[in-house]
PDB file of C-alpha atoms in Angstrom:
ATOM      1  CA  MET A   1       0.000   0.000   0.000  1.00 48.00           C
ATOM      2  CA  ASP A   2       1.386   3.404  -0.947  1.00 53.00           C
ATOM      3  CA  PRO A   3       1.184   6.080   1.777  1.00 59.00           C
ATOM      4  CA  GLN A   4      -1.547   8.675   1.207  1.00 77.00           C
ATOM      5  CA  TRP A   5      -1.916  12.282   2.411  1.00 77.00           C
ATOM      6  CA  ASP A   6      -4.548  11.118   4.898  1.00 85.00           C
ATOM      7  CA  ASP A   7      -1.923   8.837   6.494  1.00 89.00           C
ATOM      8  CA  MET A   8       0.372  11.842   6.848  1.00 89.00           C
ATOM      9  CA  ARG A   9      -2.451  13.802   8.456  1.00 88.00           C
ATOM     10  CA  VAL A  10      -2.932  11.116  11.115  1.00 92.00           C
ATOM     11  CA  PHE A  11       0.830  10.868  11.634  1.00 91.00           C
ATOM     12  CA  LEU A  12       1.077  14.636  12.177  1.00 88.00           C
ATOM     13  CA  ALA A  13      -1.736  14.654  14.729  1.00 89.00           C
ATOM     14  CA  VAL A  14      -0.123  11.891  16.815  1.00 90.00           C
ATOM     15  CA  ALA A  15       3.305  13.527  16.530  1.00 88.00           C
ATOM     16  CA  ARG A  16       1.904  16.845  17.793  1.00 83.00           C
ATOM     17  CA  GLU A  17      -0.300  15.451  20.552  1.00 84.00           C
ATOM     18  CA  SER A  18       2.022  12.587  21.624  1.00 88.00           C
ATOM     19  CA  SER A  19      -1.033  10.413  22.254  1.00 91.00           C
ATOM     20  CA  LEU A  20      -3.780   8.566  20.404  1.00 92.00           C
ATOM     21  CA  SER A  21      -6.497  10.236  22.471  1.00 91.00           C
ATOM     22  CA  GLY A  22      -5.154  13.739  21.790  1.00 87.00           C
ATOM     23  CA  ALA A  23      -4.831  12.996  18.089  1.00 89.00           C
ATOM     24  CA  GLY A  24      -8.333  11.520  18.098  1.00 90.00           C
ATOM     25  CA  ARG A  25      -9.754  14.783  19.434  1.00 87.00           C
ATOM     26  CA  ILE A  26      -8.047  16.734  16.671  1.00 82.00           C
ATOM     27  CA  LEU A  27      -9.038  14.296  13.934  1.00 89.00           C
ATOM     28  CA  LYS A  28     -12.515  13.527  15.366  1.00 89.00           C
ATOM     29  CA  MET A  29     -11.649   9.821  15.397  1.00 91.00           C
ATOM     30  CA  ASP A  30     -11.804   7.103  18.007  1.00 92.00           C
ATOM     31  CA  PRO A  31      -8.319   6.588  19.570  1.00 91.00           C
ATOM     32  CA  ALA A  32      -8.397   2.899  18.600  1.00 93.00           C
ATOM     33  CA  THR A  33      -8.964   3.901  14.980  1.00 94.00           C
ATOM     34  CA  VAL A  34      -6.034   6.317  15.173  1.00 93.00           C
ATOM     35  CA  GLY A  35      -3.862   3.511  16.562  1.00 92.00           C
ATOM     36  CA  ARG A  36      -4.830   1.184  13.724  1.00 92.00           C
ATOM     37  CA  ARG A  37      -4.113   3.907  11.160  1.00 92.00           C
ATOM     38  CA  ILE A  38      -0.641   4.497  12.610  1.00 93.00           C
ATOM     39  CA  SER A  39       0.115   0.762  12.663  1.00 93.00           C
ATOM     40  CA  ARG A  40      -0.995   0.474   9.028  1.00 91.00           C
ATOM     41  CA  PHE A  41       1.149   3.482   8.071  1.00 93.00           C
ATOM     42  CA  GLU A  42       4.194   2.008   9.811  1.00 92.00           C
ATOM     43  CA  GLU A  43       3.633  -1.308   7.995  1.00 90.00           C
ATOM     44  CA  ALA A  44       3.405   0.509   4.649  1.00 89.00           C
ATOM     45  CA  LEU A  45       6.677   2.301   5.317  1.00 90.00           C
ATOM     46  CA  ASP A  46       8.237  -0.792   6.913  1.00 90.00           C
ATOM     47  CA  THR A  47       9.597   1.255   9.803  1.00 92.00           C
ATOM     48  CA  PRO A  48       8.410   2.275  13.301  1.00 94.00           C
ATOM     49  CA  LEU A  49       7.494   5.954  13.458  1.00 93.00           C
ATOM     50  CA  PHE A  50       6.832   6.122  17.200  1.00 93.00           C
ATOM     51  CA  VAL A  51       8.216   4.720  20.414  1.00 93.00           C
ATOM     52  CA  LYS A  52       5.229   3.704  22.537  1.00 89.00           C
ATOM     53  CA  SER A  53       5.338   3.934  26.329  1.00 87.00           C
ATOM     54  CA  PRO A  54       2.922   4.540  29.236  1.00 84.00           C
ATOM     55  CA  GLN A  55       3.802   8.232  28.852  1.00 84.00           C
ATOM     56  CA  GLY A  56       2.540   8.330  25.263  1.00 89.00           C
ATOM     57  CA  TYR A  57       3.831   8.264  21.703  1.00 92.00           C
ATOM     58  CA  ALA A  58       7.288   9.753  21.095  1.00 91.00           C
ATOM     59  CA  LEU A  59       8.752  10.071  17.620  1.00 91.00           C
ATOM     60  CA  SER A  60      11.324   7.466  16.660  1.00 93.00           C
ATOM     61  CA  ALA A  61      14.404   8.502  14.690  1.00 92.00           C
ATOM     62  CA  ALA A  62      12.558   7.638  11.478  1.00 92.00           C
ATOM     63  CA  GLY A  63       9.462   9.535  12.622  1.00 90.00           C
ATOM     64  CA  ASP A  64      11.553  12.572  13.409  1.00 88.00           C
ATOM     65  CA  ARG A  65      13.032  12.485   9.884  1.00 88.00           C
ATOM     66  CA  LEU A  66       9.538  12.181   8.384  1.00 90.00           C
ATOM     67  CA  LEU A  67       8.069  15.044  10.412  1.00 85.00           C
ATOM     68  CA  GLY A  68       9.551  17.902   8.351  1.00 80.00           C
ATOM     69  CA  HIS A  69       8.383  16.297   5.100  1.00 82.00           C
ATOM     70  CA  ALA A  70       4.895  15.743   6.513  1.00 83.00           C
ATOM     71  CA  GLU A  71       4.652  19.388   7.568  1.00 78.00           C
ATOM     72  CA  ALA A  72       5.826  20.487   4.113  1.00 76.00           C
ATOM     73  CA  ALA A  73       3.117  18.286   2.563  1.00 78.00           C
ATOM     74  CA  GLU A  74       0.540  19.846   4.891  1.00 76.00           C
ATOM     75  CA  GLN A  75       1.578  23.351   3.852  1.00 72.00           C
ATOM     76  CA  ALA A  76       1.503  22.345   0.182  1.00 72.00           C
ATOM     77  CA  MET A  77      -2.031  20.973   0.580  1.00 73.00           C
ATOM     78  CA  ARG A  78      -3.181  24.229   2.170  1.00 68.00           C
ATOM     79  CA  ALA A  79      -1.548  26.278  -0.578  1.00 65.00           C
ATOM     80  CA  GLY A  80      -3.206  24.071  -3.198  1.00 67.00           C
ATOM     81  CA  GLN A  81      -6.627  24.530  -1.614  1.00 64.00           C
ATOM     82  CA  GLU A  82      -6.140  28.306  -1.625  1.00 59.00           C
ATOM     83  CA  ALA A  83      -5.089  28.217  -5.282  1.00 60.00           C
ATOM     84  CA  LEU A  84      -8.257  26.332  -6.208  1.00 59.00           C
ATOM     85  CA  VAL A  85     -10.435  28.841  -4.414  1.00 57.00           C
ATOM     86  CA  GLY A  86      -8.651  31.696  -6.152  1.00 53.00           C
ATOM     87  CA  PRO A  87      -8.062  35.288  -5.041  1.00 54.00           C
ATOM     88  CA  SER A  88     -10.788  37.106  -3.162  1.00 57.00           C
ATOM     89  CA  ASP A  89     -11.270  40.540  -1.710  1.00 63.00           C
ATOM     90  CA  THR A  90     -12.224  38.980   1.635  1.00 68.00           C
ATOM     91  CA  LEU A  91     -10.781  36.194   3.779  1.00 78.00           C
ATOM     92  CA  SER A  92     -12.578  32.963   4.653  1.00 80.00           C
ATOM     93  CA  GLY A  93     -12.014  29.735   6.539  1.00 84.00           C
ATOM     94  CA  GLN A  94     -10.628  29.428  10.071  1.00 86.00           C
ATOM     95  CA  ILE A  95      -7.557  31.113  11.559  1.00 91.00           C
ATOM     96  CA  ARG A  96      -6.416  30.494  15.128  1.00 91.00           C
ATOM     97  CA  ILE A  97      -4.226  32.984  17.016  1.00 94.00           C
ATOM     98  CA  GLY A  98      -2.342  32.176  20.211  1.00 92.00           C
ATOM     99  CA  ALA A  99      -1.513  35.022  22.580  1.00 94.00           C
ATOM    100  CA  PRO A 100      -0.555  35.756  26.198  1.00 91.00           C
ATOM    101  CA  ASP A 101      -3.616  36.780  28.155  1.00 90.00           C
ATOM    102  CA  GLY A 102      -2.716  40.487  28.397  1.00 93.00           C
ATOM    103  CA  SER A 103      -2.895  41.043  24.655  1.00 95.00           C
ATOM    104  CA  ALA A 104      -5.645  38.432  24.270  1.00 95.00           C
ATOM    105  CA  ASN A 105      -7.890  40.250  26.757  1.00 95.00           C
ATOM    106  CA  TYR A 106      -7.155  43.890  26.026  1.00 97.00           C
ATOM    107  CA  LEU A 107      -6.104  44.107  22.348  1.00 97.00           C
ATOM    108  CA  LEU A 108      -7.216  41.144  20.261  1.00 97.00           C
ATOM    109  CA  PRO A 109     -10.982  41.414  20.918  1.00 96.00           C
ATOM    110  CA  GLN A 110     -11.182  44.853  19.286  1.00 97.00           C
ATOM    111  CA  VAL A 111      -8.702  44.020  16.522  1.00 97.00           C
ATOM    112  CA  CYS A 112     -10.246  40.664  15.616  1.00 97.00           C
ATOM    113  CA  ALA A 113     -13.787  42.049  15.793  1.00 96.00           C
ATOM    114  CA  ARG A 114     -12.866  44.610  13.136  1.00 96.00           C
ATOM    115  CA  ILE A 115     -11.149  42.025  10.933  1.00 96.00           C
ATOM    116  CA  GLY A 116     -14.137  39.713  11.327  1.00 95.00           C
ATOM    117  CA  ALA A 117     -16.580  42.479  10.382  1.00 95.00           C
ATOM    118  CA  GLU A 118     -14.589  43.103   7.189  1.00 93.00           C
ATOM    119  CA  ASN A 119     -14.437  39.360   6.379  1.00 93.00           C
ATOM    120  CA  PRO A 120     -17.820  37.800   7.241  1.00 91.00           C
ATOM    121  CA  ASP A 121     -16.806  34.315   6.015  1.00 90.00           C
ATOM    122  CA  LEU A 122     -13.722  34.216   8.264  1.00 91.00           C
ATOM    123  CA  ASP A 123     -13.774  32.325  11.584  1.00 93.00           C
ATOM    124  CA  ILE A 124     -11.208  33.725  14.051  1.00 94.00           C
ATOM    125  CA  GLN A 125     -10.216  31.794  17.161  1.00 93.00           C
ATOM    126  CA  ILE A 126      -8.216  33.399  19.987  1.00 94.00           C
ATOM    127  CA  VAL A 127      -6.310  31.024  22.280  1.00 90.00           C
ATOM    128  CA  ALA A 128      -5.440  32.965  25.461  1.00 89.00           C
ATOM    129  CA  LEU A 129      -2.828  31.079  27.446  1.00 79.00           C
ATOM    130  CA  PRO A 130      -0.328  32.246  30.112  1.00 67.00           C
ATOM    131  CA  ARG A 131       2.440  30.300  28.388  1.00 70.00           C
ATOM    132  CA  VAL A 132       4.232  30.058  25.068  1.00 68.00           C
ATOM    133  CA  ILE A 133       1.996  28.719  22.289  1.00 68.00           C
ATOM    134  CA  ASN A 134       3.481  25.621  20.628  1.00 70.00           C
ATOM    135  CA  LEU A 135       3.253  26.311  16.892  1.00 66.00           C
ATOM    136  CA  SER A 136       5.058  23.078  15.989  1.00 64.00           C
ATOM    137  CA  ARG A 137       2.072  21.184  17.433  1.00 66.00           C
ATOM    138  CA  ARG A 138      -0.253  23.462  15.450  1.00 69.00           C
ATOM    139  CA  GLU A 139      -1.870  24.795  18.616  1.00 77.00           C
ATOM    140  CA  ALA A 140      -2.381  27.902  16.490  1.00 83.00           C
ATOM    141  CA  ASP A 141      -1.719  29.204  12.979  1.00 88.00           C
ATOM    142  CA  MET A 142       0.221  32.142  14.397  1.00 92.00           C
ATOM    143  CA  ALA A 143       1.091  33.556  17.801  1.00 92.00           C
ATOM    144  CA  VAL A 144       1.625  36.921  19.448  1.00 95.00           C
ATOM    145  CA  THR A 145       4.650  36.686  21.767  1.00 93.00           C
ATOM    146  CA  VAL A 146       6.592  39.001  24.079  1.00 92.00           C
ATOM    147  CA  SER A 147      10.004  37.844  22.883  1.00 90.00           C
ATOM    148  CA  ALA A 148      11.350  36.684  19.552  1.00 89.00           C
ATOM    149  CA  PRO A 149      11.967  32.922  19.424  1.00 84.00           C
ATOM    150  CA  THR A 150      15.323  31.873  18.040  1.00 78.00           C
ATOM    151  CA  ALA A 151      14.734  28.140  17.504  1.00 72.00           C
ATOM    152  CA  GLY A 152      12.676  26.359  14.890  1.00 71.00           C
ATOM    153  CA  GLN A 153      11.679  27.165  11.325  1.00 76.00           C
ATOM    154  CA  LEU A 154       9.636  30.220  12.209  1.00 85.00           C
ATOM    155  CA  LEU A 155       8.854  33.552  10.590  1.00 88.00           C
ATOM    156  CA  VAL A 156       9.176  36.292  13.227  1.00 92.00           C
ATOM    157  CA  GLN A 157       8.251  39.936  12.804  1.00 94.00           C
ATOM    158  CA  LYS A 158       8.130  42.674  15.396  1.00 96.00           C
ATOM    159  CA  ILE A 159       4.664  44.186  15.749  1.00 97.00           C
ATOM    160  CA  THR A 160       5.168  47.105  18.144  1.00 97.00           C
ATOM    161  CA  ASP A 161       6.612  48.323  21.432  1.00 97.00           C
ATOM    162  CA  TYR A 162       4.330  48.923  24.406  1.00 97.00           C
ATOM    163  CA  LYS A 163       4.730  50.648  27.777  1.00 97.00           C
ATOM    164  CA  LEU A 164       4.211  49.421  31.337  1.00 96.00           C
ATOM    165  CA  HIS A 165       4.100  51.345  34.620  1.00 96.00           C
ATOM    166  CA  LEU A 166       3.636  50.650  38.301  1.00 96.00           C
ATOM    167  CA  VAL A 167       0.010  51.315  39.242  1.00 97.00           C
ATOM    168  CA  GLY A 168      -2.307  51.366  42.223  1.00 97.00           C
ATOM    169  CA  SER A 169      -5.973  52.146  42.692  1.00 97.00           C
ATOM    170  CA  ARG A 170      -7.084  55.565  43.958  1.00 96.00           C
ATOM    171  CA  HIS A 171      -8.454  53.875  47.081  1.00 95.00           C
ATOM    172  CA  TYR A 172      -5.186  52.050  47.745  1.00 96.00           C
ATOM    173  CA  LEU A 173      -3.047  55.141  47.237  1.00 96.00           C
ATOM    174  CA  ARG A 174      -5.204  57.208  49.618  1.00 95.00           C
ATOM    175  CA  ALA A 175      -5.141  54.522  52.312  1.00 94.00           C
ATOM    176  CA  HIS A 176      -1.401  53.792  52.307  1.00 94.00           C
ATOM    177  CA  PRO A 177       1.861  55.722  52.810  1.00 93.00           C
ATOM    178  CA  PRO A 178       2.782  58.096  49.968  1.00 93.00           C
ATOM    179  CA  ILE A 179       5.086  56.844  47.212  1.00 93.00           C
ATOM    180  CA  GLU A 180       7.598  59.520  46.275  1.00 92.00           C
ATOM    181  CA  LYS A 181      10.794  57.525  45.742  1.00 91.00           C
ATOM    182  CA  LEU A 182      11.795  53.939  45.035  1.00 90.00           C
ATOM    183  CA  GLU A 183      12.675  53.304  48.676  1.00 89.00           C
ATOM    184  CA  ASP A 184       9.043  53.931  49.631  1.00 90.00           C
ATOM    185  CA  LEU A 185       7.993  50.727  47.870  1.00 90.00           C
ATOM    186  CA  LYS A 186       9.240  48.648  50.801  1.00 87.00           C
ATOM    187  CA  ASP A 187       6.163  49.794  52.724  1.00 87.00           C
ATOM    188  CA  HIS A 188       3.772  48.478  50.069  1.00 92.00           C
ATOM    189  CA  LYS A 189       2.434  45.091  48.978  1.00 93.00           C
ATOM    190  CA  MET A 190       3.089  43.955  45.431  1.00 94.00           C
ATOM    191  CA  ILE A 191       1.080  41.929  42.935  1.00 96.00           C
ATOM    192  CA  GLY A 192       2.909  39.940  40.277  1.00 93.00           C
ATOM    193  CA  TYR A 193       3.409  36.654  38.508  1.00 92.00           C
ATOM    194  CA  ILE A 194       3.811  33.390  40.406  1.00 90.00           C
ATOM    195  CA  PRO A 195       7.633  33.202  40.299  1.00 86.00           C
ATOM    196  CA  ASP A 196       7.941  29.620  39.049  1.00 87.00           C
ATOM    197  CA  MET A 197       5.256  30.171  36.407  1.00 86.00           C
ATOM    198  CA  ILE A 198       6.879  33.121  34.614  1.00 85.00           C
ATOM    199  CA  PHE A 199       7.060  31.679  31.108  1.00 81.00           C
ATOM    200  CA  ASP A 200       9.153  34.450  29.545  1.00 83.00           C
ATOM    201  CA  ARG A 201      12.044  36.445  30.986  1.00 83.00           C
ATOM    202  CA  GLU A 202      10.498  39.637  29.564  1.00 84.00           C
ATOM    203  CA  LEU A 203       7.633  39.268  32.073  1.00 84.00           C
ATOM    204  CA  ASP A 204       9.832  39.246  35.180  1.00 86.00           C
ATOM    205  CA  TYR A 205       9.106  42.917  35.869  1.00 84.00           C
ATOM    206  CA  LEU A 206       9.324  42.877  39.669  1.00 84.00           C
ATOM    207  CA  ASN A 207      12.706  41.186  39.701  1.00 78.00           C
ATOM    208  CA  ASP A 208      13.959  44.007  37.477  1.00 75.00           C
ATOM    209  CA  LEU A 209      12.660  46.461  40.102  1.00 78.00           C
ATOM    210  CA  GLY A 210      14.409  44.637  42.938  1.00 77.00           C
ATOM    211  CA  VAL A 211      11.175  43.407  44.530  1.00 81.00           C
ATOM    212  CA  ASP A 212      11.844  40.197  46.474  1.00 78.00           C
ATOM    213  CA  ARG A 213       8.334  39.433  47.774  1.00 84.00           C
ATOM    214  CA  VAL A 214       5.060  39.114  45.883  1.00 90.00           C
ATOM    215  CA  ALA A 215       2.171  39.254  48.350  1.00 88.00           C
ATOM    216  CA  LEU A 216      -0.501  38.432  45.758  1.00 93.00           C
ATOM    217  CA  ALA A 217       0.354  36.470  42.646  1.00 93.00           C
ATOM    218  CA  SER A 218      -1.278  34.990  39.561  1.00 94.00           C
ATOM    219  CA  ASN A 219      -0.096  33.476  36.305  1.00 92.00           C
ATOM    220  CA  SER A 220      -2.664  35.737  34.594  1.00 92.00           C
ATOM    221  CA  VAL A 221      -1.916  39.408  34.002  1.00 92.00           C
ATOM    222  CA  SER A 222      -5.659  40.100  33.857  1.00 94.00           C
ATOM    223  CA  VAL A 223      -6.088  38.725  37.378  1.00 95.00           C
ATOM    224  CA  GLN A 224      -3.146  40.812  38.592  1.00 96.00           C
ATOM    225  CA  ILE A 225      -4.637  44.015  37.206  1.00 96.00           C
ATOM    226  CA  LYS A 226      -8.063  43.238  38.659  1.00 96.00           C
ATOM    227  CA  LEU A 227      -6.471  42.617  42.065  1.00 96.00           C
ATOM    228  CA  ALA A 228      -4.829  46.036  41.834  1.00 97.00           C
ATOM    229  CA  ALA A 229      -8.139  47.623  40.807  1.00 96.00           C
ATOM    230  CA  GLU A 230      -9.694  46.119  43.955  1.00 95.00           C
ATOM    231  CA  GLY A 231      -7.285  48.206  46.014  1.00 95.00           C
ATOM    232  CA  THR A 232      -5.276  45.290  47.395  1.00 94.00           C
ATOM    233  CA  ALA A 233      -1.724  46.247  46.352  1.00 95.00           C
ATOM    234  CA  LEU A 234       0.448  47.696  43.573  1.00 96.00           C
ATOM    235  CA  CYS A 235       1.248  45.973  40.296  1.00 95.00           C
ATOM    236  CA  VAL A 236       3.046  46.556  37.011  1.00 96.00           C
ATOM    237  CA  ALA A 237       0.429  47.027  34.288  1.00 96.00           C
ATOM    238  CA  HIS A 238       0.469  47.560  30.540  1.00 97.00           C
ATOM    239  CA  ASP A 239      -0.543  51.127  29.715  1.00 97.00           C
ATOM    240  CA  PHE A 240      -3.004  49.775  27.147  1.00 97.00           C
ATOM    241  CA  THR A 241      -4.971  48.055  29.930  1.00 97.00           C
ATOM    242  CA  LEU A 242      -5.534  51.216  31.984  1.00 97.00           C
ATOM    243  CA  PRO A 243      -8.501  52.652  30.015  1.00 97.00           C
ATOM    244  CA  SER A 244     -10.404  49.513  31.097  1.00 96.00           C
ATOM    245  CA  HIS A 245      -9.589  50.164  34.780  1.00 96.00           C
ATOM    246  CA  ARG A 246     -10.235  53.823  35.457  1.00 95.00           C
ATOM    247  CA  SER A 247      -9.517  53.498  39.191  1.00 96.00           C
ATOM    248  CA  LEU A 248      -5.848  52.733  38.550  1.00 97.00           C
ATOM    249  CA  ARG A 249      -3.202  55.461  38.680  1.00 97.00           C
ATOM    250  CA  LYS A 250       0.441  55.369  37.620  1.00 97.00           C
ATOM    251  CA  VAL A 251       3.022  55.949  40.347  1.00 96.00           C
ATOM    252  CA  LEU A 252       6.720  56.872  40.180  1.00 95.00           C
ATOM    253  CA  THR A 253       6.473  57.452  36.447  1.00 95.00           C
ATOM    254  CA  ASP A 254       9.804  59.317  36.473  1.00 92.00           C
ATOM    255  CA  LYS A 255      11.519  56.294  38.056  1.00 92.00           C
ATOM    256  CA  ILE A 256       9.637  53.277  36.706  1.00 92.00           C
ATOM    257  CA  SER A 257       8.771  53.042  33.008  1.00 93.00           C
ATOM    258  CA  LEU A 258       9.222  49.766  31.175  1.00 94.00           C
ATOM    259  CA  THR A 259       9.146  49.053  27.451  1.00 95.00           C
ATOM    260  CA  ARG A 260       8.452  45.639  25.987  1.00 95.00           C
ATOM    261  CA  SER A 261       7.579  44.404  22.492  1.00 96.00           C
ATOM    262  CA  PHE A 262       5.051  42.187  20.767  1.00 97.00           C
ATOM    263  CA  TYR A 263       6.121  39.846  17.964  1.00 96.00           C
ATOM    264  CA  LEU A 264       4.065  37.881  15.467  1.00 96.00           C
ATOM    265  CA  VAL A 265       5.375  34.341  15.023  1.00 93.00           C
ATOM    266  CA  ARG A 266       4.306  32.045  12.179  1.00 91.00           C
ATOM    267  CA  HIS A 267       5.339  28.831  10.505  1.00 84.00           C
ATOM    268  CA  GLN A 268       7.977  29.724   7.930  1.00 80.00           C
ATOM    269  CA  GLY A 269       6.239  27.691   5.234  1.00 76.00           C
ATOM    270  CA  ASP A 270       3.001  29.635   5.752  1.00 79.00           C
ATOM    271  CA  GLN A 271       4.433  32.684   4.039  1.00 79.00           C
ATOM    272  CA  ARG A 272       3.396  30.982   0.790  1.00 76.00           C
ATOM    273  CA  SER A 273      -0.218  31.427   1.885  1.00 82.00           C
ATOM    274  CA  ASP A 274      -1.722  34.664   0.596  1.00 84.00           C
ATOM    275  CA  ARG A 275      -4.634  34.238   3.020  1.00 86.00           C
ATOM    276  CA  LEU A 276      -2.406  33.975   6.104  1.00 89.00           C
ATOM    277  CA  ASN A 277      -0.126  36.763   4.856  1.00 91.00           C
ATOM    278  CA  ARG A 278      -3.065  39.125   4.482  1.00 92.00           C
ATOM    279  CA  PHE A 279      -4.461  38.176   7.872  1.00 94.00           C
ATOM    280  CA  ALA A 280      -1.056  38.602   9.534  1.00 95.00           C
ATOM    281  CA  GLN A 281      -0.670  42.045   7.949  1.00 95.00           C
ATOM    282  CA  GLY A 282      -4.111  43.128   9.160  1.00 96.00           C
ATOM    283  CA  LEU A 283      -3.548  41.691  12.627  1.00 97.00           C
ATOM    284  CA  SER A 284      -0.185  43.424  13.068  1.00 97.00           C
ATOM    285  CA  LYS A 285      -1.499  46.784  11.904  1.00 97.00           C
ATOM    286  CA  GLY A 286      -4.567  46.401  14.094  1.00 97.00           C
ATOM    287  CA  ILE A 287      -2.484  45.671  17.198  1.00 98.00           C
ATOM    288  CA  ARG A 288      -0.146  48.596  16.480  1.00 97.00           C
ATOM    289  CA  ASP A 289      -3.054  50.989  16.018  1.00 97.00           C
ATOM    290  CA  GLU A 290      -4.853  49.731  19.126  1.00 97.00           C
ATOM    291  CA  VAL A 291      -1.771  50.096  21.338  1.00 97.00           C
ATOM    292  CA  VAL A 292      -1.308  53.680  20.114  1.00 97.00           C
ATOM    293  CA  ARG A 293      -4.994  54.458  20.682  1.00 97.00           C
ATOM    294  CA  LEU A 294      -5.201  52.978  24.188  1.00 97.00           C
ATOM    295  CA  GLU A 295      -1.861  54.342  25.379  1.00 97.00           C
ATOM    296  CA  GLY A 296      -3.027  57.767  24.217  1.00 94.00           C
ATOM    297  CA  LEU A 297      -5.986  57.552  26.612  1.00 91.00           C
ATOM    298  CA  THR A 298      -3.833  57.116  29.730  1.00 82.00           C
TER     299      THR A 298
END
């Protein structure tokens, strides 16, 4: 039996999910059926593609060599489908974006709503996770990140810089000692990330400020900002979040002002897709414009 594209599709799902059950969810197949398909594929190729263990399915050396070719075939199939559809003034189909929850909560809803309104046949999915999105497992078609990855066959473009400041609610600032210099911070509680769950060095704001204790912590920036808005403590917040939390006020702006960047990360092979290129261009411009707009309101 000669291998078919559908065999490659099953192989890719198991490789990305490392389990039959995970692949079954993606493929909408029973796990036993997925297992039989993989066994049949391995027999056709006369080589084991996975090493099976109680922990799941790990790629064998042969499977690892096949993976790049399977991904190239997947990208070629997508490009072929786009070519058959032909050019269009509007986008269609499904596009999934992965993003850290700060941008996913405060920027992407407005940006994606506008793109969706302009492209009524387009389905946009936003995956908001407080961790790095795994593009190699196709968790998303593209991802917004806070640092530029250096490994993997990825297309990386900088979207924009954004500002962050130390903030506290009006109620908190009235009820606690004044903050006029950096040394005054020792008399105040801080909100931040759970230290062992900081998934990117660029998010370790409090360490950069010399803060050694986080009284209230969350792996979600949205939770941190809402805790600050409740008047519980101080936190470092993106300027673009402040229009949504009018009770928050910047403090020590002459001493504490951070700049970080957003990047758009895509599969390198996807740059052959006119549809994804156009969406990426619109998404990047939308995020840039929204950061400028929201920062201008603070």
